[in-house]
CSV table of C-alpha atoms and ligand atoms in Angstrom, one decimal:
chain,number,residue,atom,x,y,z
M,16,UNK,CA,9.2,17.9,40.2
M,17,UNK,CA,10.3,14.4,40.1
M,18,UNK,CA,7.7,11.7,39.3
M,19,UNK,CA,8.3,8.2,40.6
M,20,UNK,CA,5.9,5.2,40.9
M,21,UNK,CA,6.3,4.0,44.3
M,22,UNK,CA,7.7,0.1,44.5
M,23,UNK,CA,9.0,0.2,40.5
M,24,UNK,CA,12.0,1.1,39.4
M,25,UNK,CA,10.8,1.3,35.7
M,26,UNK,CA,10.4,4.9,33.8
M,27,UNK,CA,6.6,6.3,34.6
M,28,UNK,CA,3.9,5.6,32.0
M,29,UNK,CA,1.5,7.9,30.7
M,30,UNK,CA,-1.7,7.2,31.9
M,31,UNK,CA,-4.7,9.0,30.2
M,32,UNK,CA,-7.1,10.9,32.9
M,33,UNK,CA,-8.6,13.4,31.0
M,34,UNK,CA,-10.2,14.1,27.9
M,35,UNK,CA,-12.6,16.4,26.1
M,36,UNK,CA,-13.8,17.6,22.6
M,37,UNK,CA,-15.0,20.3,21.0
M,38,UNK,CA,-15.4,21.6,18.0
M,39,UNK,CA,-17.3,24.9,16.1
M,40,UNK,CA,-20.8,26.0,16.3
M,41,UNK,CA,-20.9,26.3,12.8
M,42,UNK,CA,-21.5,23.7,10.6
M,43,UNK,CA,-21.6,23.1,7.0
M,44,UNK,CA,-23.1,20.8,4.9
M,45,UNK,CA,-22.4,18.9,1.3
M,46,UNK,CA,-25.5,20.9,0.4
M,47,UNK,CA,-24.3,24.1,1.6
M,48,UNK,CA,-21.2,23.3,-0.2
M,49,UNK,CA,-23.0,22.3,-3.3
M,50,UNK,CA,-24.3,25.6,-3.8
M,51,UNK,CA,-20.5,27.3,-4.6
M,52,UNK,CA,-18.9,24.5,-5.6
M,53,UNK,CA,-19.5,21.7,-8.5
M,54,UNK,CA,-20.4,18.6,-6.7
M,55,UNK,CA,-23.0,17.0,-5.1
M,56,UNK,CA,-24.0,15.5,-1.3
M,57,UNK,CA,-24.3,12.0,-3.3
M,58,UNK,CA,-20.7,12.4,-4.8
M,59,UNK,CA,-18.8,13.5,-1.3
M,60,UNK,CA,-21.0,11.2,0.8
M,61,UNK,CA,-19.9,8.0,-1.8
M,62,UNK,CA,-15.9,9.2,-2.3
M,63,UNK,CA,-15.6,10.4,1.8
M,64,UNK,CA,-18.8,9.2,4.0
M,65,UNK,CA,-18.6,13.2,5.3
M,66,UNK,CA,-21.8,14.4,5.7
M,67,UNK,CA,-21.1,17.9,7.3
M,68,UNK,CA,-18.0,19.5,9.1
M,69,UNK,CA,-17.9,22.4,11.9
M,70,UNK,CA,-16.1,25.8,10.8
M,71,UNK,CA,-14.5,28.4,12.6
M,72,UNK,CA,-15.9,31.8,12.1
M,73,UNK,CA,-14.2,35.0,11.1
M,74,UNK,CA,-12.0,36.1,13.7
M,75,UNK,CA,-11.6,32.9,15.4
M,76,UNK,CA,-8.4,31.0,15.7
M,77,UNK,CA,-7.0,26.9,16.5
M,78,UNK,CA,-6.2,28.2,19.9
M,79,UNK,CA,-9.9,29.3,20.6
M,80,UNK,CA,-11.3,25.7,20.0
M,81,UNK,CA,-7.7,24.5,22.0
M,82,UNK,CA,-8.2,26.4,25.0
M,83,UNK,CA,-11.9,25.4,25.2
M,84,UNK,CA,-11.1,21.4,24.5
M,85,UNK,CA,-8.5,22.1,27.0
M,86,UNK,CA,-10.3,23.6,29.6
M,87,UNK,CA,-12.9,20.7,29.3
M,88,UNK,CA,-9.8,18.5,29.7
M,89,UNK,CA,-8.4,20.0,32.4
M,90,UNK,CA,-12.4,19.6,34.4
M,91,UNK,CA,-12.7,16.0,33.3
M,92,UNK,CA,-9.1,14.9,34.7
M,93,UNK,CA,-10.3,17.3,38.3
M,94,UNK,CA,-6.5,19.0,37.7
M,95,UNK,CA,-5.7,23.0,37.8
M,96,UNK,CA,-2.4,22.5,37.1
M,97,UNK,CA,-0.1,20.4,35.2
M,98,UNK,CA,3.9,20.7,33.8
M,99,UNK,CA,3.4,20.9,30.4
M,100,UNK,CA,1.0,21.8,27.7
M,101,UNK,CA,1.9,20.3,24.0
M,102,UNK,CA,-0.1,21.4,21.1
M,103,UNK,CA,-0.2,19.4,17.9
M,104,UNK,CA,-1.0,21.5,14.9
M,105,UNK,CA,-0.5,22.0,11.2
M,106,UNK,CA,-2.6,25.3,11.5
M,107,UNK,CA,-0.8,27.4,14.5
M,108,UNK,CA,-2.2,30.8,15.0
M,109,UNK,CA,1.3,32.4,14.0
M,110,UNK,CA,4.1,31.2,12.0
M,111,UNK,CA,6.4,32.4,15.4
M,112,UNK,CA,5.7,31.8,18.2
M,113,UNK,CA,4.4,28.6,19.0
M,114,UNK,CA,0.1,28.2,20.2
M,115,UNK,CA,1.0,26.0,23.2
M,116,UNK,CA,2.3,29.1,25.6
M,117,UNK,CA,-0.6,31.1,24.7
M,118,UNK,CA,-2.6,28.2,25.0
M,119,UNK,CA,-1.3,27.4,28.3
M,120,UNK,CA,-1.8,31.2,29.5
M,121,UNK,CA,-5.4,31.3,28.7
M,122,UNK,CA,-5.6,28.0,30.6
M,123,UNK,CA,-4.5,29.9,34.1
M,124,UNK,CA,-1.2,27.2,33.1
M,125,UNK,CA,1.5,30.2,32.5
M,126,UNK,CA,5.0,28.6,33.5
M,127,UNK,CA,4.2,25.6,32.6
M,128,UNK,CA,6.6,23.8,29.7
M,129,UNK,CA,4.9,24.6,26.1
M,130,UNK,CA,5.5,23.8,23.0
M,131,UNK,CA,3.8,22.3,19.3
M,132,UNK,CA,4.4,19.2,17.5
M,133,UNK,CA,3.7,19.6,13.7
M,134,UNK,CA,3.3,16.2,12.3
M,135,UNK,CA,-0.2,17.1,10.6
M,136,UNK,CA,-2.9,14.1,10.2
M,137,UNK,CA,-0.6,12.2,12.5
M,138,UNK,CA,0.1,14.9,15.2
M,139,UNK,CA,-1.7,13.5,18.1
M,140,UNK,CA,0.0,10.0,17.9
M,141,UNK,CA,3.0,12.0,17.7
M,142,UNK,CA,1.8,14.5,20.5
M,143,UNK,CA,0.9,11.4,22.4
M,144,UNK,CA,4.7,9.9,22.2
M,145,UNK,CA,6.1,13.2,23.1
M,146,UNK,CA,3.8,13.8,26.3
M,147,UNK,CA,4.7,10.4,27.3
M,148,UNK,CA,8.5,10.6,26.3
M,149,UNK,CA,8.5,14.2,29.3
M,150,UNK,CA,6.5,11.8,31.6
M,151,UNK,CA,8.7,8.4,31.3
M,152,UNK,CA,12.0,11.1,31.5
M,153,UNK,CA,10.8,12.6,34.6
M,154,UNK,CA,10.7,15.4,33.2
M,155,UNK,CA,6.8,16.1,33.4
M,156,UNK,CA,4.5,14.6,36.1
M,157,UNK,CA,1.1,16.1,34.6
M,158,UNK,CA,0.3,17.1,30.6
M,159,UNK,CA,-2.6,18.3,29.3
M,160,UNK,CA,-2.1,17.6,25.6
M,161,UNK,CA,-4.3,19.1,22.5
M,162,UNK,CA,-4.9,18.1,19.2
M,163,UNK,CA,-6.3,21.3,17.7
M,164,UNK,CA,-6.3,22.3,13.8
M,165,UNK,CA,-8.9,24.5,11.5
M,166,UNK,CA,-8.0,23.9,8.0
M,167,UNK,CA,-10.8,25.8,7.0
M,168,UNK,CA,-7.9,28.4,7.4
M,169,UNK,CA,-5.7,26.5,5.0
M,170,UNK,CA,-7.7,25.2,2.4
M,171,UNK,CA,-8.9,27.3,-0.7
M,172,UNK,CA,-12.8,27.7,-0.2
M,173,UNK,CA,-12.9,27.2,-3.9
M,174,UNK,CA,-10.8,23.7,-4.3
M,175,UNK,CA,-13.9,21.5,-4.7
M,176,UNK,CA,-11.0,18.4,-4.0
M,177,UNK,CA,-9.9,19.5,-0.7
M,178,UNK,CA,-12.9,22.2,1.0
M,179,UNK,CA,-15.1,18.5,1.2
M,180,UNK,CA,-13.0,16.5,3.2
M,181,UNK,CA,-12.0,19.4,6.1
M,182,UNK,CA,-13.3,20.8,9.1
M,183,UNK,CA,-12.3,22.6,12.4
M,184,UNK,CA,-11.8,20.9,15.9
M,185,UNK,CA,-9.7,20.0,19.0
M,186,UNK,CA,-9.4,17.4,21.3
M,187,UNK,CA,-7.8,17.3,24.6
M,188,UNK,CA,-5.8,14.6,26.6
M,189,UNK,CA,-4.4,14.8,30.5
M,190,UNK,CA,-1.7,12.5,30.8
M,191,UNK,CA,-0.7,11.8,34.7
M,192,UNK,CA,2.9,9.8,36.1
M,193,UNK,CA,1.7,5.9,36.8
M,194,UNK,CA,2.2,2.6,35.8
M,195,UNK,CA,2.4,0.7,32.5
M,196,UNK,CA,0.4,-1.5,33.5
M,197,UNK,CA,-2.6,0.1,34.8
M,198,UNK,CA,-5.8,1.0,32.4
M,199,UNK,CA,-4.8,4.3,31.0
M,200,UNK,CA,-1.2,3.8,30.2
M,201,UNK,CA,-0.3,4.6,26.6
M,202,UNK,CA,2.4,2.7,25.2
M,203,UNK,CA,4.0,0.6,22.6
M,204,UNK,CA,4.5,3.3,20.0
M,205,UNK,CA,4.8,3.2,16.1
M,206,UNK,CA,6.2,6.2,14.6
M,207,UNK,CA,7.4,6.5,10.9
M,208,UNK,CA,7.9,8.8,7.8
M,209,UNK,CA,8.9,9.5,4.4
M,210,UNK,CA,10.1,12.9,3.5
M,211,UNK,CA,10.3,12.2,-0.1
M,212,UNK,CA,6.8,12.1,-0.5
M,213,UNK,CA,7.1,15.6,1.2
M,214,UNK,CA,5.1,17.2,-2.0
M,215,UNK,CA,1.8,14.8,-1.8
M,216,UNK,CA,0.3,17.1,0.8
M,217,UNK,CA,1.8,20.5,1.2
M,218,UNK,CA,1.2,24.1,1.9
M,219,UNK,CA,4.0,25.4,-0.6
M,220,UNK,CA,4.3,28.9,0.5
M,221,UNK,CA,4.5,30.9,3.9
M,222,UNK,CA,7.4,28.9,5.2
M,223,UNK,CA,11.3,29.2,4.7
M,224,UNK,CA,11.4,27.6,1.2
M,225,UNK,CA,8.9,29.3,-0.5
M,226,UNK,CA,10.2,33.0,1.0
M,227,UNK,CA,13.5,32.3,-0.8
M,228,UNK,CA,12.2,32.9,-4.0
M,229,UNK,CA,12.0,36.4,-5.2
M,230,UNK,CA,8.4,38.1,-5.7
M,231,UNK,CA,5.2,37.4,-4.1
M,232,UNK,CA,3.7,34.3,-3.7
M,233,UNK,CA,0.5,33.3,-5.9
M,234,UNK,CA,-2.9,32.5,-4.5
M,235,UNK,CA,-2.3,28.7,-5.0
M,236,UNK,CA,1.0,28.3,-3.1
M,237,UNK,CA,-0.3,29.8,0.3
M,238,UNK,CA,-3.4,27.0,0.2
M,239,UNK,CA,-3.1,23.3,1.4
M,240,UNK,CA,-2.5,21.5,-1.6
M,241,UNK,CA,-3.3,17.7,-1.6
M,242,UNK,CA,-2.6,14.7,-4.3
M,243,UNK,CA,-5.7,12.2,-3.4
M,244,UNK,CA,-5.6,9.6,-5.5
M,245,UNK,CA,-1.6,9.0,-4.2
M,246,UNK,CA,-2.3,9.8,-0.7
M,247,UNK,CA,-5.1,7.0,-0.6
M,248,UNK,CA,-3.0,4.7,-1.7
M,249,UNK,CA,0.0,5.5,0.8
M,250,UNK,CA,-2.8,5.9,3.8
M,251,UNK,CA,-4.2,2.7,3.5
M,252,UNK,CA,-0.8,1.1,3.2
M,253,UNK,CA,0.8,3.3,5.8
M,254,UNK,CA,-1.8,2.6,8.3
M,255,UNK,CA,-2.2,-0.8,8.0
M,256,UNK,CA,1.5,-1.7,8.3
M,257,UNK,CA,2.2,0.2,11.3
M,258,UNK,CA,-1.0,-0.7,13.0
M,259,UNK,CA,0.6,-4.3,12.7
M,260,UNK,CA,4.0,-3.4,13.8
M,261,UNK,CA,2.6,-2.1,16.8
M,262,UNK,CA,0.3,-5.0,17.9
M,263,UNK,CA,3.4,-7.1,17.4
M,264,UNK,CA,5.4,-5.2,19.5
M,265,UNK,CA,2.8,-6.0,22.3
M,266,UNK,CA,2.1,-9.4,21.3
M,267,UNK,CA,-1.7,-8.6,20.7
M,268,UNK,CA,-3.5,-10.0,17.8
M,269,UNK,CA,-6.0,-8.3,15.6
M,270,UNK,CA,-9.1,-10.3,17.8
M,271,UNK,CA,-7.4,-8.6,20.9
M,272,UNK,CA,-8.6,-5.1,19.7
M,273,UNK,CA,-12.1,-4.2,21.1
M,274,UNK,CA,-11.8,-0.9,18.9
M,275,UNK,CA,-9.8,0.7,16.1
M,276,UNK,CA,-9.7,4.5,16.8
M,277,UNK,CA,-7.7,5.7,13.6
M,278,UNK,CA,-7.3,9.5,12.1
M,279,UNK,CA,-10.9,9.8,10.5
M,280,UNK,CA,-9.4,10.9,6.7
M,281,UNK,CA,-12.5,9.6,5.3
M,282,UNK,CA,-14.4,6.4,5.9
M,283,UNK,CA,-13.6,4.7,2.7
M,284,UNK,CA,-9.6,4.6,4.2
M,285,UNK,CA,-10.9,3.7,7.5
M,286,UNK,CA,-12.9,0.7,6.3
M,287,UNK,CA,-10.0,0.1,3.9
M,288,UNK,CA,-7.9,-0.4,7.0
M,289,UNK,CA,-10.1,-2.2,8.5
M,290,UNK,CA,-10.4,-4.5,6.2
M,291,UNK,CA,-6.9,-5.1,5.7
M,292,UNK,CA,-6.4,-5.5,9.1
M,293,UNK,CA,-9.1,-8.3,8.7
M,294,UNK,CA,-10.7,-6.2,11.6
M,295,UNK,CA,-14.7,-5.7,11.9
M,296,UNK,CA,-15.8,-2.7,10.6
M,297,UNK,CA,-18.1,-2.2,13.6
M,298,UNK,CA,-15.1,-2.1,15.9
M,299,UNK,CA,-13.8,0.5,13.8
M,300,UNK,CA,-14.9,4.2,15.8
M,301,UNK,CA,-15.9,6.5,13.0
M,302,UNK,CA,-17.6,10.2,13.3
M,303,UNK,CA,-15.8,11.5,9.9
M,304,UNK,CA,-19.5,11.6,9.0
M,305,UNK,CA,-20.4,14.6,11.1
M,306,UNK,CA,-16.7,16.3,11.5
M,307,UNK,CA,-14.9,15.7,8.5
M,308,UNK,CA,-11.3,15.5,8.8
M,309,UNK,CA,-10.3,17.6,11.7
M,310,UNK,CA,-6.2,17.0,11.1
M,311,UNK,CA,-4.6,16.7,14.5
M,312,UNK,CA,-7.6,16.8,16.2
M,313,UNK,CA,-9.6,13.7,14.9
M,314,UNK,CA,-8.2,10.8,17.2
M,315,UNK,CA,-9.1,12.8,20.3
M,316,UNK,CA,-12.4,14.0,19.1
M,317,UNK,CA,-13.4,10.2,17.9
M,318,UNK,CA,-12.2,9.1,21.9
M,319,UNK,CA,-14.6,11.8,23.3
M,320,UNK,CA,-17.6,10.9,20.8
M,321,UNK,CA,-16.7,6.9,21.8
M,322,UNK,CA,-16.9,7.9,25.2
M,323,UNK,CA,-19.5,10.1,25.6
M,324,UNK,CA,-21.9,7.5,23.7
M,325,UNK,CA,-20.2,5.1,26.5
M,326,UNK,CA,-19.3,2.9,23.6
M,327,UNK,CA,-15.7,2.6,25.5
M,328,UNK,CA,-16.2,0.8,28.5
M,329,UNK,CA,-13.2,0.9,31.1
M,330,UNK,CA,-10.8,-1.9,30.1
M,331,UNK,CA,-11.6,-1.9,26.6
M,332,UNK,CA,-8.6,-2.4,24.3
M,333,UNK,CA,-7.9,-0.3,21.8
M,334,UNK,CA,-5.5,0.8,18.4
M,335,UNK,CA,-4.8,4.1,17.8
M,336,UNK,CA,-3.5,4.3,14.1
M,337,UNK,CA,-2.6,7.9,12.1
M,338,UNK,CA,-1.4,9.2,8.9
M,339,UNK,CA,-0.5,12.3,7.7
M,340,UNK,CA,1.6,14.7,5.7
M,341,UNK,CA,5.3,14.5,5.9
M,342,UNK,CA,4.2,11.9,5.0
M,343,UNK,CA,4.1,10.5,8.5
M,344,UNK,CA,2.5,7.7,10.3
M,345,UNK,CA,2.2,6.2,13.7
M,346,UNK,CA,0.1,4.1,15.7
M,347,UNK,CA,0.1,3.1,19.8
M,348,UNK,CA,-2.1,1.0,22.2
M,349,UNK,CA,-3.9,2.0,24.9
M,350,UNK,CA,-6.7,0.1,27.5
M,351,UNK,CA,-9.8,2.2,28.4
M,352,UNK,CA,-9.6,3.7,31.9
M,353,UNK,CA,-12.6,5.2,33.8
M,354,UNK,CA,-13.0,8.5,33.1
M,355,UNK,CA,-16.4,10.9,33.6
M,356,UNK,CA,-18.3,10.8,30.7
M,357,UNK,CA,-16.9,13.5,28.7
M,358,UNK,CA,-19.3,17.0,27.8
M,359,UNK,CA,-20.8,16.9,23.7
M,360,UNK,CA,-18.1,17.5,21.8
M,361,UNK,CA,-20.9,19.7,19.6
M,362,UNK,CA,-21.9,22.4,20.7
Z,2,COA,N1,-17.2,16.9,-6.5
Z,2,COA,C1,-17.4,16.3,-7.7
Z,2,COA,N2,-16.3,15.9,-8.5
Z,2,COA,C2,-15.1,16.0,-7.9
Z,2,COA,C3,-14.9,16.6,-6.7
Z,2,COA,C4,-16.0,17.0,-5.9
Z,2,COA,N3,-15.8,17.5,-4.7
Z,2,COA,N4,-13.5,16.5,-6.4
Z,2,COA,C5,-12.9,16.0,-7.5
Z,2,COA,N5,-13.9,15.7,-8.4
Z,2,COA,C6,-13.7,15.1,-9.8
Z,2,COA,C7,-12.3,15.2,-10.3
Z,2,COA,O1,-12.1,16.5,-10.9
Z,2,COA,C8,-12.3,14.1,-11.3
Z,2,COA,O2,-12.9,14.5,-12.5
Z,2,COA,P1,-12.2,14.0,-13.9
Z,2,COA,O3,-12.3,12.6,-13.9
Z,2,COA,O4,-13.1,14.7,-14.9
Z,2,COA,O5,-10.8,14.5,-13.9
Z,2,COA,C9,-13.2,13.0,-10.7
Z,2,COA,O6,-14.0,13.7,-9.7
Z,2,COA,C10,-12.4,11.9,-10.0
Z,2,COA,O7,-11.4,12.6,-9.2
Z,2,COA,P2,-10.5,11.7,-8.3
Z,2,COA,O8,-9.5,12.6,-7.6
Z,2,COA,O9,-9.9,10.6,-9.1
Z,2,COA,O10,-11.5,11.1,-7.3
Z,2,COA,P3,-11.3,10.1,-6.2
Z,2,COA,O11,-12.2,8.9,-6.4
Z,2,COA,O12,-9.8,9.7,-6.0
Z,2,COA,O13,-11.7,10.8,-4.9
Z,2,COA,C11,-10.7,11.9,-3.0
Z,2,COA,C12,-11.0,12.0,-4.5
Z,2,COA,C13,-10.0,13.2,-2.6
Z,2,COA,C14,-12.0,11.8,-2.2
Z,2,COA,C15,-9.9,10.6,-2.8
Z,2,COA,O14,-8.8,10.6,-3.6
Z,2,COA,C16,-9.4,10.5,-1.4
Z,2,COA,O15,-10.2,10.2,-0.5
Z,2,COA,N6,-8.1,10.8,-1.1
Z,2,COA,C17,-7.5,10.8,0.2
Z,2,COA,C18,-7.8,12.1,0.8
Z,2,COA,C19,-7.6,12.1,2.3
Z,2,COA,O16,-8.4,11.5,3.0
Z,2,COA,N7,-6.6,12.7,2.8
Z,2,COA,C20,-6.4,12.9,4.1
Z,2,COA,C21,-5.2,12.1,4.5
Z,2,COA,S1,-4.7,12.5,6.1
């Protein structure tokens, strides 16, 4: 295996020719929420815009809704096989071994390369960077790459702060060997991150750290513990700046974006960005309303709602912006190809 572009002598770009959605049957709404927890649909819908996410049910796991996003991937793109499968996740099924190779093996894709990439909110611009990193090395001609997380897994049903803002979902991307310059081609990257602010979003226990100490961990420890106020503030910030770093790396200003696809944390940081940006909300893509935040999976999932509502026509120019825990952030550009109309990301 050794992609070239024929008549260039420059590394092969990722080009986006897949993609697909999906996320749970089961949904659950600020009312439903309302009745075991104090607050209100008027109090979530003001602080987040989320209106109702999608859960996984007992028994289910992240590589359920991966293998289905990627399946739908894997039809959309018209591939059955590809050289790598990369998983971004902060909610893996196991601690050991990785979801990717059992991903992969449901997918019919056994032998190809799998691993994850855990850079939570921000996993799938990171995923995105690593997919294209094994394409441009010649590593990889083909990836189908997932952004799949269920934090319903992760977060205490209980924490009134953190249970609101969640749900379950995956989105899947097929990256093929071309040229940078084609519609499709991902490319001028930001990545960043600040380890000292490791403690604003954290899941304390059930890694290396937190098995060090002697005795049993308590209840709160093993949940996804969050700081909000603090991680608003370093979101908006975060976002903003490296959404500017990366249109100046390509020499596109703010008018050149026909739509700002960011990690949907909650629509009050999206238009915050926006704003900053001095963007139109209205070319901002937003479906935090319906999903919640789905972690890793959010960016994909707001492509394939954007895309099955046709509001991304081919040659559109878009942002991709992220932020996470880590705390990490990233952004990267990428012009609309012409891809089928993806399947309803709900079920
Ligand atoms: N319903 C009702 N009241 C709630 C509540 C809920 N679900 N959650 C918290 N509150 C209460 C708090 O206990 C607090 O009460 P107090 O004043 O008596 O102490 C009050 O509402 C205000 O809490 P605060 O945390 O200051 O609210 P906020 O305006 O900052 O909104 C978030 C909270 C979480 C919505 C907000 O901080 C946020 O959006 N943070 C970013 C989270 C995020 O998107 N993270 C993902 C990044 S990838």
């Amino acid at each position: 295996m050794s992609p070239t572009v024929a008549g260039s002598c420059a590394p092969p770009a990722a080009v986006l020719c897949g993609l697909a959605g999906r996320v749970p049957s089961r949904v659950v709404t600020n009312e439903q929420l309302a009745r075991r927890l104090d607050t209100d649909d008027a109090w979530i819908r003001t602080r987040t815009g989320i209106r109702q996410r999608h859960v996984i049910d007992p028994g289910q796991a992240t590589s359920d809704l991966a293998v289905e996003a990627g399946r739908r991937a894997l039809a959309s793109a018209a591939v059955d096989s590809v050289d790598a499968v990369v998983v971004a996740t902060t909610t893996p099924d196991h601690t050991c071994p990785a979801t990717a190779p059992a991903v992969a093996a449901r997918l019919g894709l056994a032998g190809a390369a799998a691993f994850d990439v855990g850079a939570v909110c921000t996993g799938f611009v990171y995923g995105l960077a690593s997919a294209a990193g094994l394409i441009a090395a010649g590593v990889a001609e083909r990836v189908l790459f997932i952004g799949a997380d269920t934090y319903s897994t992760i977060v205490d049903p209980l924490d009134r702060a953190n249970a609101i803002i969640f749900g379950d979902g995956a989105g899947a991307v097929v990256l093929r060997a071309g040229h940078s310059d084609e519609p499709g081609a991902v490319g001028y990257f930001d990545l960043g991150s600040d380890g000292g602010q490791e403690d604003l979003i954290m899941v304390a226990a059930g890694g290396s750290r937190q098995r060090s100490r002697p005795g049993e961990p308590g209840r709160a420890e093993r949940h996804f513990a969050m700081r909000g106020k603090e991680v608003y503030r370093h979101a908006v910030t975060r976002m903003a700046e490296s959404a500017r770093a990366t249109l100046s790396r390509a020499g596109w200003k703010i008018d050149d974006v026909d739509h700002f696809v960011p990690h949907q944390a909650n629509l009050r940081i999206l238009h915050s960005v926006a704003d900053d940006l001095g963007l139109p909300r209205e070319r901002c893509a937003t479906h935090v309303e319906s999903v919640g935040n789905t972690g890793a999976a959010s960016i994909p999932l707001a492509l394939a709602d954007a895309a099955e509502s046709q509001v991304l026509k081919p040659g559109d120019r878009l942002l991709l912006t992220a932020f996470g825990g880590g705390l990490t952030w990233g952004s990267c550009l990428l012009t609309w190809p012409t891809l089928p109309r993806p399947e309803r990301t709900m079920p």
